[in-house]
Short mmCIF file of C-alpha atoms in Angstrom, two decimals:
data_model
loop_
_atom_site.label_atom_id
_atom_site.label_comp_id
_atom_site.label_asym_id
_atom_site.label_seq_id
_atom_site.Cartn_x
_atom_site.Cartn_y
_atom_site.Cartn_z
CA UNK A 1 102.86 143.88 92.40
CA UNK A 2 104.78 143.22 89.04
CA UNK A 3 103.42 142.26 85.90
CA UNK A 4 104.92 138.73 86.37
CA UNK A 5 103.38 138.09 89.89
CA UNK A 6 99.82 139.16 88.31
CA UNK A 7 100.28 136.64 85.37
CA UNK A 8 100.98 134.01 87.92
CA UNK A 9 97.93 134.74 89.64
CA UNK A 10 95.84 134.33 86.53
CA UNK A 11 93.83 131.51 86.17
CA UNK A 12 95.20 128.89 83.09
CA UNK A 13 92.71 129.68 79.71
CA UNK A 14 89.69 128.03 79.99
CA UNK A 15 90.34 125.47 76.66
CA UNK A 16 93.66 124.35 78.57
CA UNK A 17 91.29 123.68 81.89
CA UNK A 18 88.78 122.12 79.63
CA UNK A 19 91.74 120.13 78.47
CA UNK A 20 92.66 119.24 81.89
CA UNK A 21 88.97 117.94 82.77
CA UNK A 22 88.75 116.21 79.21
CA UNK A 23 92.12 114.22 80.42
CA UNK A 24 90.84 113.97 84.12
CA UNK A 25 87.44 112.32 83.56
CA UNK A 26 87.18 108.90 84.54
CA UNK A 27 85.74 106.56 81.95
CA UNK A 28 82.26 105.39 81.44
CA UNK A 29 80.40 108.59 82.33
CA UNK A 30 77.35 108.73 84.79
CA UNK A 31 77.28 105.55 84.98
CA UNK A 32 80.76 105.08 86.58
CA UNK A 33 80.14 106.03 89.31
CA UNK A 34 77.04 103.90 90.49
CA UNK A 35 79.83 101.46 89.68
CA UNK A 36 82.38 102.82 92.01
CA UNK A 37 79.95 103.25 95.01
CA UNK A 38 78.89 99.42 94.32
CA UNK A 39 82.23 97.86 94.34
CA UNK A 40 82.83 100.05 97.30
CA UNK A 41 80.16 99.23 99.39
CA UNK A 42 81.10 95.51 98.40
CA UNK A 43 84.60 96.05 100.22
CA UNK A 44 82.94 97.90 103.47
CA UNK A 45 81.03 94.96 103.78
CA UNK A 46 83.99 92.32 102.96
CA UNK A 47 85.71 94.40 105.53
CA UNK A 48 82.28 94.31 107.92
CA UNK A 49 81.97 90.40 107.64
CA UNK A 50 86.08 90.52 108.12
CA UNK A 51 85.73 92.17 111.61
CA UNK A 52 82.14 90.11 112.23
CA UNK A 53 84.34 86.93 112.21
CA UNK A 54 87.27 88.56 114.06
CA UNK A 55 84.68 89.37 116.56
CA UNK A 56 83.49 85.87 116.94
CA UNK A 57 87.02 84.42 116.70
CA UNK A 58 87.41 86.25 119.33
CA UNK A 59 84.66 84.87 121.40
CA UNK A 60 85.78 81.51 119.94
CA UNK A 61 89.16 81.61 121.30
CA UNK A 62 87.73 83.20 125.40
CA UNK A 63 84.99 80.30 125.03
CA UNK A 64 88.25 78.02 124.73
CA UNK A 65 90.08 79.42 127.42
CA UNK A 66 87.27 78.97 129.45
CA UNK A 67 86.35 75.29 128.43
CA UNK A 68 90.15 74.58 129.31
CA UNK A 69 89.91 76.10 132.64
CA UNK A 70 86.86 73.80 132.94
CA UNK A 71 88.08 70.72 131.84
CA UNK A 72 91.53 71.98 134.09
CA UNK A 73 88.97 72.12 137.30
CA UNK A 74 86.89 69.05 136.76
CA UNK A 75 90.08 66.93 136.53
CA UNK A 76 91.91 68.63 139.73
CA UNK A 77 88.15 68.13 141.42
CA UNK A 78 87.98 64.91 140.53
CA UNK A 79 91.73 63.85 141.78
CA UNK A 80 90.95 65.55 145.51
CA UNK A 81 87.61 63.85 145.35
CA UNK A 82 89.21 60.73 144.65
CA UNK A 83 91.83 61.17 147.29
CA UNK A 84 89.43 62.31 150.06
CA UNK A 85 87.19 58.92 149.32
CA UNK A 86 90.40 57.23 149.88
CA UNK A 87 91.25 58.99 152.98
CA UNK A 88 87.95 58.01 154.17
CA UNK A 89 88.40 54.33 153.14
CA UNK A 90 91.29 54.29 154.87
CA UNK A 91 90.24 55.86 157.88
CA UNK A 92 86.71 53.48 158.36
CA UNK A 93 89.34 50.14 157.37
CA UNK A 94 91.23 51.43 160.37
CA UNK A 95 88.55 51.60 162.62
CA UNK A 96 86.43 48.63 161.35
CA UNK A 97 89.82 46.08 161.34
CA UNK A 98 90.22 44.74 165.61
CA UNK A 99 93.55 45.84 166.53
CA UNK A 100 95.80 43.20 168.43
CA UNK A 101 95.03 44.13 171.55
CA UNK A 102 91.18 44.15 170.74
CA UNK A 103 91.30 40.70 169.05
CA UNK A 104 92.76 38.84 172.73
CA UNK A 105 90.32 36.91 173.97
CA UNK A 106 91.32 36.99 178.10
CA UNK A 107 89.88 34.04 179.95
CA UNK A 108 86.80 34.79 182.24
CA UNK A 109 88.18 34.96 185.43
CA UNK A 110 91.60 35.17 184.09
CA UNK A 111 91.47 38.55 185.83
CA UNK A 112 90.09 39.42 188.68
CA UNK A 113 89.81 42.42 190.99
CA UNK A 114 91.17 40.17 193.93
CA UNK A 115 94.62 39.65 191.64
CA UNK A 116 97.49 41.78 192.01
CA UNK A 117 99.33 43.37 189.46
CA UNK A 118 101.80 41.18 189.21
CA UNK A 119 99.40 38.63 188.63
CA UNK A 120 97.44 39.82 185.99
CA UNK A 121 100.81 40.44 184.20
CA UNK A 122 102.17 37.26 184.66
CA UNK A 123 98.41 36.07 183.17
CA UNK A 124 98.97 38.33 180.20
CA UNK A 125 102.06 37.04 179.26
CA UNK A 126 101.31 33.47 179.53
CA UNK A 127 98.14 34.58 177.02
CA UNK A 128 100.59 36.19 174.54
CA UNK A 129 102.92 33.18 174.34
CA UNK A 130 100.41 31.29 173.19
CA UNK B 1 64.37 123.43 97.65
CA UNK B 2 63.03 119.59 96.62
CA UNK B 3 60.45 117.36 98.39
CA UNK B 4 63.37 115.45 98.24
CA UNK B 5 66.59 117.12 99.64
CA UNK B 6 64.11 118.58 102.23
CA UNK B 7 63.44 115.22 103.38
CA UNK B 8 67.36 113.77 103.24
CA UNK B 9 69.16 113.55 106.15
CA UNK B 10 71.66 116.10 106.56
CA UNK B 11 75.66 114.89 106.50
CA UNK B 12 75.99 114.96 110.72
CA UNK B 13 72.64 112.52 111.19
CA UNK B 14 74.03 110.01 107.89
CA UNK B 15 77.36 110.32 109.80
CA UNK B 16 76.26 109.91 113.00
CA UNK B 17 74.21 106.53 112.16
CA UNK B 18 76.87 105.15 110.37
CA UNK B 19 79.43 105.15 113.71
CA UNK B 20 76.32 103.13 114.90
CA UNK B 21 76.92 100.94 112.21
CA UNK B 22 74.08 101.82 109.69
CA UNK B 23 75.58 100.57 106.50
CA UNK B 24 73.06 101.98 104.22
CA UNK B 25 73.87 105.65 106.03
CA UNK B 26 77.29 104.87 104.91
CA UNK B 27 76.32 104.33 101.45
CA UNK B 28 74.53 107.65 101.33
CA UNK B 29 77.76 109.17 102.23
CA UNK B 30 79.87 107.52 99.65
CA UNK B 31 77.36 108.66 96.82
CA UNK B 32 77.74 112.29 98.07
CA UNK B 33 81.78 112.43 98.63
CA UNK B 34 82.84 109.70 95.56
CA UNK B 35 83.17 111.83 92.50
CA UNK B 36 85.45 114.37 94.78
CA UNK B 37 86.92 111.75 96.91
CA UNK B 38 88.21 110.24 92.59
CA UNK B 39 89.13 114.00 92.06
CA UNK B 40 91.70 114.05 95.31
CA UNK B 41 92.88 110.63 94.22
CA UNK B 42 92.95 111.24 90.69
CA UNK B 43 94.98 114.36 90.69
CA UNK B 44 97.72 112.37 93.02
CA UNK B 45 98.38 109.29 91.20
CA UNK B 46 96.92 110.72 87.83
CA UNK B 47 96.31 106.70 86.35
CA UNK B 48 92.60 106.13 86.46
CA UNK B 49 92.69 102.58 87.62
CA UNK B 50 94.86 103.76 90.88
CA UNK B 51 93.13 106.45 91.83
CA UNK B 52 89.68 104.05 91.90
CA UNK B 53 92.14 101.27 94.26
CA UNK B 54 92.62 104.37 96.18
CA UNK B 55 89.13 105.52 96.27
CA UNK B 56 87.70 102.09 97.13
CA UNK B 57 90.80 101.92 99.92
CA UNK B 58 89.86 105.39 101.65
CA UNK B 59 86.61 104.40 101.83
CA UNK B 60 87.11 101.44 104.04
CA UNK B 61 89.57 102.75 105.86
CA UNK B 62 87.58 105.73 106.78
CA UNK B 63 84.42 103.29 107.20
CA UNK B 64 86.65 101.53 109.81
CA UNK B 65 87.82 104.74 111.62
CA UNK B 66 84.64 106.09 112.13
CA UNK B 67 84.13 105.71 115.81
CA UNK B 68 87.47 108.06 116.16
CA UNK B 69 85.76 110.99 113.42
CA UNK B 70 84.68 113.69 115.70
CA UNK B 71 81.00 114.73 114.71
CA UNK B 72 81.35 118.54 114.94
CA UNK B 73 83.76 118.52 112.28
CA UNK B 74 83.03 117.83 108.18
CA UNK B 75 83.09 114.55 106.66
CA UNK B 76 84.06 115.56 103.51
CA UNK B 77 87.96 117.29 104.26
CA UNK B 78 88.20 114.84 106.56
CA UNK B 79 87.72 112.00 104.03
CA UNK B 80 89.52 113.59 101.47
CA UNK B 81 93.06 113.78 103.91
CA UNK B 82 92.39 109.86 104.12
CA UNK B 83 92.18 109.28 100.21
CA UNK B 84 95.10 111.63 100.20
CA UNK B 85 96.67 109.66 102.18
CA UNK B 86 95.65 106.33 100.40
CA UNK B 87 96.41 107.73 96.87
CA UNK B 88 99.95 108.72 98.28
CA UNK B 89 100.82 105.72 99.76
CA UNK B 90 99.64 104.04 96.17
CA UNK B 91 102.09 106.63 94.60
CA UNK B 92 104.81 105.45 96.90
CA UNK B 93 104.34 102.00 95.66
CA UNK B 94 104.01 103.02 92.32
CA UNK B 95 107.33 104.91 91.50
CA UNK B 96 108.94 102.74 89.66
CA UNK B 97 106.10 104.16 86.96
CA UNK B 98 108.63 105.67 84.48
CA UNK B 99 107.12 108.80 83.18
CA UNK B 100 106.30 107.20 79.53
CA UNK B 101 104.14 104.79 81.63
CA UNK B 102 102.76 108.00 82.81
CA UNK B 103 102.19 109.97 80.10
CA UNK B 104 100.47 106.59 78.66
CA UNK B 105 98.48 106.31 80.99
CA UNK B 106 97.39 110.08 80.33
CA UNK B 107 97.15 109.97 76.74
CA UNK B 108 94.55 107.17 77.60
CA UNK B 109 92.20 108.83 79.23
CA UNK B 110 90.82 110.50 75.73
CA UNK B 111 87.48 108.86 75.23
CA UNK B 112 88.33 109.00 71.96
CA UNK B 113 91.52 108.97 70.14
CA UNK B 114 90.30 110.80 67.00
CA UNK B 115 89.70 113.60 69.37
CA UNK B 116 93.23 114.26 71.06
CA UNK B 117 93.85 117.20 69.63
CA UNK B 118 97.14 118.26 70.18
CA UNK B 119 96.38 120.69 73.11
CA UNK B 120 95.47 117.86 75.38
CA UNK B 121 98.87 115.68 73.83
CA UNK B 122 100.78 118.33 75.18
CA UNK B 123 98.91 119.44 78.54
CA UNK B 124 99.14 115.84 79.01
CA UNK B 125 102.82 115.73 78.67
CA UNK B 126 103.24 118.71 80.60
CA UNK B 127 101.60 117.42 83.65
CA UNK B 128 103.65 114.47 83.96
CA UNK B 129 106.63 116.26 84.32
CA UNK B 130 105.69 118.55 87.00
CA UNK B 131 106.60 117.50 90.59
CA UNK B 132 103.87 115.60 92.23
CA UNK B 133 102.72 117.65 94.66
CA UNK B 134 102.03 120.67 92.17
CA UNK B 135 100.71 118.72 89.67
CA UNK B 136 98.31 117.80 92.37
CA UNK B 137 97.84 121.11 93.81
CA UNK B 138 96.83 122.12 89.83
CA UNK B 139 94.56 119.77 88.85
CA UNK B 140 92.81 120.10 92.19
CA UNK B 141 92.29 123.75 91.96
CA UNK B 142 92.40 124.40 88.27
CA UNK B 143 90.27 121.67 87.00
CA UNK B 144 88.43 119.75 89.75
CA UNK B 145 87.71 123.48 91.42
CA UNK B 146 89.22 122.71 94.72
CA UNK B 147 89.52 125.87 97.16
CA UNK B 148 93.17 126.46 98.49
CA UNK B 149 92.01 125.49 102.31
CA UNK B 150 90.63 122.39 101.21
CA UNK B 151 93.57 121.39 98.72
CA UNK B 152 95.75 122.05 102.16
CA UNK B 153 93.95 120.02 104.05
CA UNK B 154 93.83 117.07 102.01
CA UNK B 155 97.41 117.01 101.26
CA UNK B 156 98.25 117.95 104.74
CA UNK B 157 100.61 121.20 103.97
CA UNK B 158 99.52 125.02 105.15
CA UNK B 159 97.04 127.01 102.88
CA UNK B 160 99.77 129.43 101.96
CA UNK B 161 102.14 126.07 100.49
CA UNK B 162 99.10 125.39 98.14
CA UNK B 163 98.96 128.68 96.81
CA UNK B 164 102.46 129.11 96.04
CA UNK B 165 102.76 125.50 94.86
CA UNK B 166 99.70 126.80 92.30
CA UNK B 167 102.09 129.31 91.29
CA UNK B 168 104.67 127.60 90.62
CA UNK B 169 102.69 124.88 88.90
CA UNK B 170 100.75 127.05 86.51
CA UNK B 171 104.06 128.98 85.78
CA UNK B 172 105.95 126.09 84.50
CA UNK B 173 102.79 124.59 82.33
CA UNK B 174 102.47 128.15 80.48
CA UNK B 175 106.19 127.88 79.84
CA UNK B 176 105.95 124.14 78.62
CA UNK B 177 102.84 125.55 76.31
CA UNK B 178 104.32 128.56 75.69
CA UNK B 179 105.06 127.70 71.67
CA UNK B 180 101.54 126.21 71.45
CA UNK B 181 99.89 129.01 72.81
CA UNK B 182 101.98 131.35 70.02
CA UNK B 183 100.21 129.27 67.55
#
């Protein structure tokens, strides 16, 4: 090892270190630092209450999606239940209206067993063209 | 040993309640890691107000990463890489700092002006023109008392790259004080 390379391993005099420390130390002294670890523990909770309402944004925004799906489903339920209750109107104002054939009134006796076919046609039509 | 430390919670049980999200275990932790947590930061962007942004930064980001810090490790190196790395990317931002600015800012730092004797005038312009990294590599060892290992792994280079940057360093401050030290 050379005389250089043992200089470089020697630590710098202790009034240029106390230098150093003298330039290095923050300001305000003991004090500072109940400072620093106040404003510091002011940001981690800035930064808590930050993620607190990111958190319930997020809930906010899945409570929307789900209230949209809702509203979505209600409508949609509402349109088929509408449709079905006019399927069903339909289908009872079908059977409750006579049909054509229903509302002929045929003539006691107009028909009898002892006619023939031919007769009760001929009977039918005569109703009809009236 | 105290009534008192015997009775504090060791690093691992403060650390461990704070991932739970025990903010007052968190503030236990900052009082015990701030002054070196401003020495890391300090000795990388050298202005006083920057290195307490940087401080106050590391902090929260390590406050937010602490459900990824594995508990068998330390708290303290592994804080110190994040205000590294928070007092580096402040440095980043900062270079347009000319090195008057710099030396200003060092100058400063005397509580007193009356004081500044010239040693500290010069050290003080000495350290602002060494390259970053060994002026941080300096101060960290030679006045904040930093071991090598821990210098590397808040700056994030190998063990031996601190040593030889302290070389390097101390060489070219005893040549920039050489005619004040022939006094």
């Amino acid at each position: 090892m050379t005389n250089n390379e043992i200089r470089l391993e020697e630590p710098l005099p202790e009034d240029v270190i106390a230098a150093g420390r003298d330039i290095y130390a923050p300001p305000g002294g003991g004090a500072y630092w109940s400072i620093l670890e106040s404003r510091i523990m002011a940001r981690i909770s800035d930064s808590s209450a930050g993620r607190w309402w990111m958190v319930v944004g997020g809930w906010a925004r899945s409570g929307l999606v789900a209230a949209a799906a809702i509203i979505v489903a209600t409508i949609v339920g509402a349109l088929l239940l509408q449709a079905h209750n006019q399927d069903a109107r339909t289908a009872y104002d079908s059977l409750s209206q006579p049909t054509v054939t229903e509302s002929l009134t045929v003539p006691e006796g107009a028909l009898s067993e002892r006619d023939g076919p031919n007769t009760r046609d001929a009977t039918f039509r005569d109703v009809i063209s009236h | 040993m105290t009534d008192q430390s015997r009775n504090a919670p060791d690093e691992r049980t403060l650390t461990a309640a704070a991932q739970k999200g025990d903010q007052a275990a968190f503030g236990m932790l900052v009082r015990l890691h701030s002054k070196r947590a401003y020495a890391v930061a300090r000795a990388i962007v050298t202005v006083h107000e920057d290195a307490e942004d940087a401080v106050q930064e590391a902090f929260v980001r390590a406050y937010e990463a602490l459900d990824r810090f594995n508990l068998d490790q330390a708290f303290g190196p592994w804080l110190n890489r994040i205000v590294a790395n928070a007092a580096l990317d402040l440095a980043r931002r900062r270079k347009v700092r000319t090195t008057d600015e710099l030396h200003e800012s060092l100058a400063g730092t005397f509580r007193d002006p009356g004081e500044a004797d010239e040693l500290r005038r010069r050290l003080a312009d000495a350290l602002t023109k060494l390259p970053e990294r060994m002026r941080s590599v300096l101060v960290l060892h030679d006045i904040e008392g930093f071991a090598h290992s821990e210098i590397g792994t808040a700056l994030g280079i190998p063990e031996g790259t601190a040593r030889s940057d302290l070389h390097h360093a101390r060489q070219r401050l005893r040549g920039m004080l050489r005619d004040l030290r022939n006094d």
